[in-house]
Structure formats: C-alpha cells, structure tokens
Amino acid sequence: MTVSHPTPLHEQITLLELVDRVLNKGVVLTGDITLSVADVDLVYVGLRVLLASVATLEEAA
Amino acid sequence: MIRVYAFVHEAARVPEIAGVDGAPIEQHGRGVSAVVSRHERAAAGDPRHEAVAHGLVVEALASVNDAVLPVRFGETFADNQALDAILRDRDDEIRATLARVCGCVELGVRVAGAVPQRAAAAAESGTGYMEARLALLAERDTVVHGLHDELRALARDAVQSERGGFEGAYLVERPRIEAAYEVVQRFTAAHRELTIVCTGPWAPYSFGGTRA
C-alpha cells in the first residue's frame, strides 16, 4: 500500500509564512498592536531554521 | 472588544469559520465593511495560536471573495463607535485598495543559499574563502534579480525586501498563478545551489499600504 506523506517541513514553512504575514503585513489601523517584539522575533528565528533545514535536505538529496 | 480581520465589500460572502478564541465572525458596516469578531475581553491565550486563527479567517475570506484586504493581527476596538470612526476616515483609501487587489492573490518567494558552506568548500585560504564568498553572493544576486524581474513582469504589483535573504511578494491575477509557478519551478531547477521557497496563494497581505 502506498501512503503519501505530507511534508512536515513545508507545512511548517507555510504556517510560519502565514504568521509572518498576519503579524507584519496587512493594513494597520491604529498602530496599537498588543503583541510583544519577542513573539515576532520567534517567527523569524523559526523561518531561518526551517529554510536552513530545507537547504540541508536538498543538498543531501 | 472588537477584533478586525479584514475589509471586504458589503456584498462579500462570509464563510462559516470561527475567529480568534472560537468567536463567531460577522460583517460590520455598509459599503465597505469590516469582518470582525466580538469578545468579552482580550484573550489571554498563546498569541501565536490567535495569530493563526486570524490568518485562517482571512484566508477563508479570500478563498470565496475576489476582493479582501487583510488587516494586521492585533487591531482591536473598544466598541462600534470607535470602529465606525476608522471606517469613515479610511473609506476612500480602503475602497481604492480593494479595487487594486481585486481578483489577485499574493505569492511569496524567499531565496536562501548555503553561500558560506560552499565558499568554504571551494577555498583553501582565508583570502580564497572571501573571494569565493563574494563571487557566490554576486551569482546569487544575479539569479534573484532575474527571478524577481520575471515574476514582477507577470504581476500587477510587487514588493521586495532583504531580511537575511531575499523576500519577494507578488500580486498576481488568478489566471496567471500557474505562469508564476512555472517561472519559480524553472529557476528552482536551474539553480539547485539556492533554496527557493514559494508559498501561497495568500490573501494580499503585502499590498494594503497607502500608495498611489
């Protein structure tokens, strides 16, 4: 039986890209955003790590 | 407290999806309307979960409407009066931006490359490493510019930034999405040394700014 596995790495990238857009893009109305800088930084750290993982996987392939 | 997810036309379809904290979403306002959810108080949950919930509402709206203008996560208003004041003040601008993004999706492209590792592999001395690194960076820039130019030519609008790597967003009319994917695939196949990640289609998050 063939099972097609979703690719968790790409799903994670999509999720982080979504969060990146939601936090940093989109129309600003009041500029009074309740999120801390640390939360936003986490998104970028995650993105960089994931991109590095993809690069490593593709080099190994 | 009222959370705002996006702006749409009054006649827009609002899908059945829960907002942040499971709150129901609804349209508010005439002409241009805001898609909102109402809350007893600010949620104290994980902000990343709330951000994802916000994003899923916006994407659900964009999947059934031609014109959706995403609002940044975290925009909240005390009551209808406060929200109505913004809707009045920004009406012209929101209307114009909705027209600009109508019928389009946003595609995101990031390019990263293992430049330091490759430079180290190619060089035997410190000077050689720096020379190899500069050459590889120049090569990467040439590829990135080529990719960006081709995608920009297909798109209604484009924005780019460098945050540790190239990042581009393209406002692409729906019938041209496949052509844009083909461009990305061609570059990916021709430049295995770079990591080119294309995501989307997204709601047009990067094209809501006030620009002429």
XYZ file of N, CA and C in Angstrom, chain B residues 1 25 44 47 73 96 134 149 201 205 207:
33
model
N -14.832 44.098 23.308
C -13.717 44.379 22.397
C -14.007 43.785 21.009
N -17.565 35.080 13.490
C -17.211 36.294 12.759
C -18.439 36.858 12.047
N -6.360 35.672 26.600
C -5.059 35.548 27.240
C -4.338 34.293 26.749
N -0.424 33.940 21.828
C -0.654 34.876 20.712
C -0.402 34.244 19.345
N -2.855 41.503 12.401
C -3.338 40.877 13.633
C -3.127 41.805 14.825
N -10.208 52.069 -2.564
C -9.219 52.084 -3.645
C -8.311 50.851 -3.562
N 32.329 36.168 -2.101
C 31.834 37.325 -2.852
C 31.304 36.896 -4.224
N 12.529 39.909 -11.544
C 12.092 40.632 -12.746
C 11.026 39.857 -13.517
N -1.138 30.392 -2.815
C -1.622 31.777 -2.824
C -2.159 32.241 -1.465
N -1.692 40.328 1.652
C -1.222 40.979 2.872
C -0.239 42.118 2.610
N 0.028 44.161 0.151
C -0.365 45.206 -0.800
C -1.493 46.078 -0.275
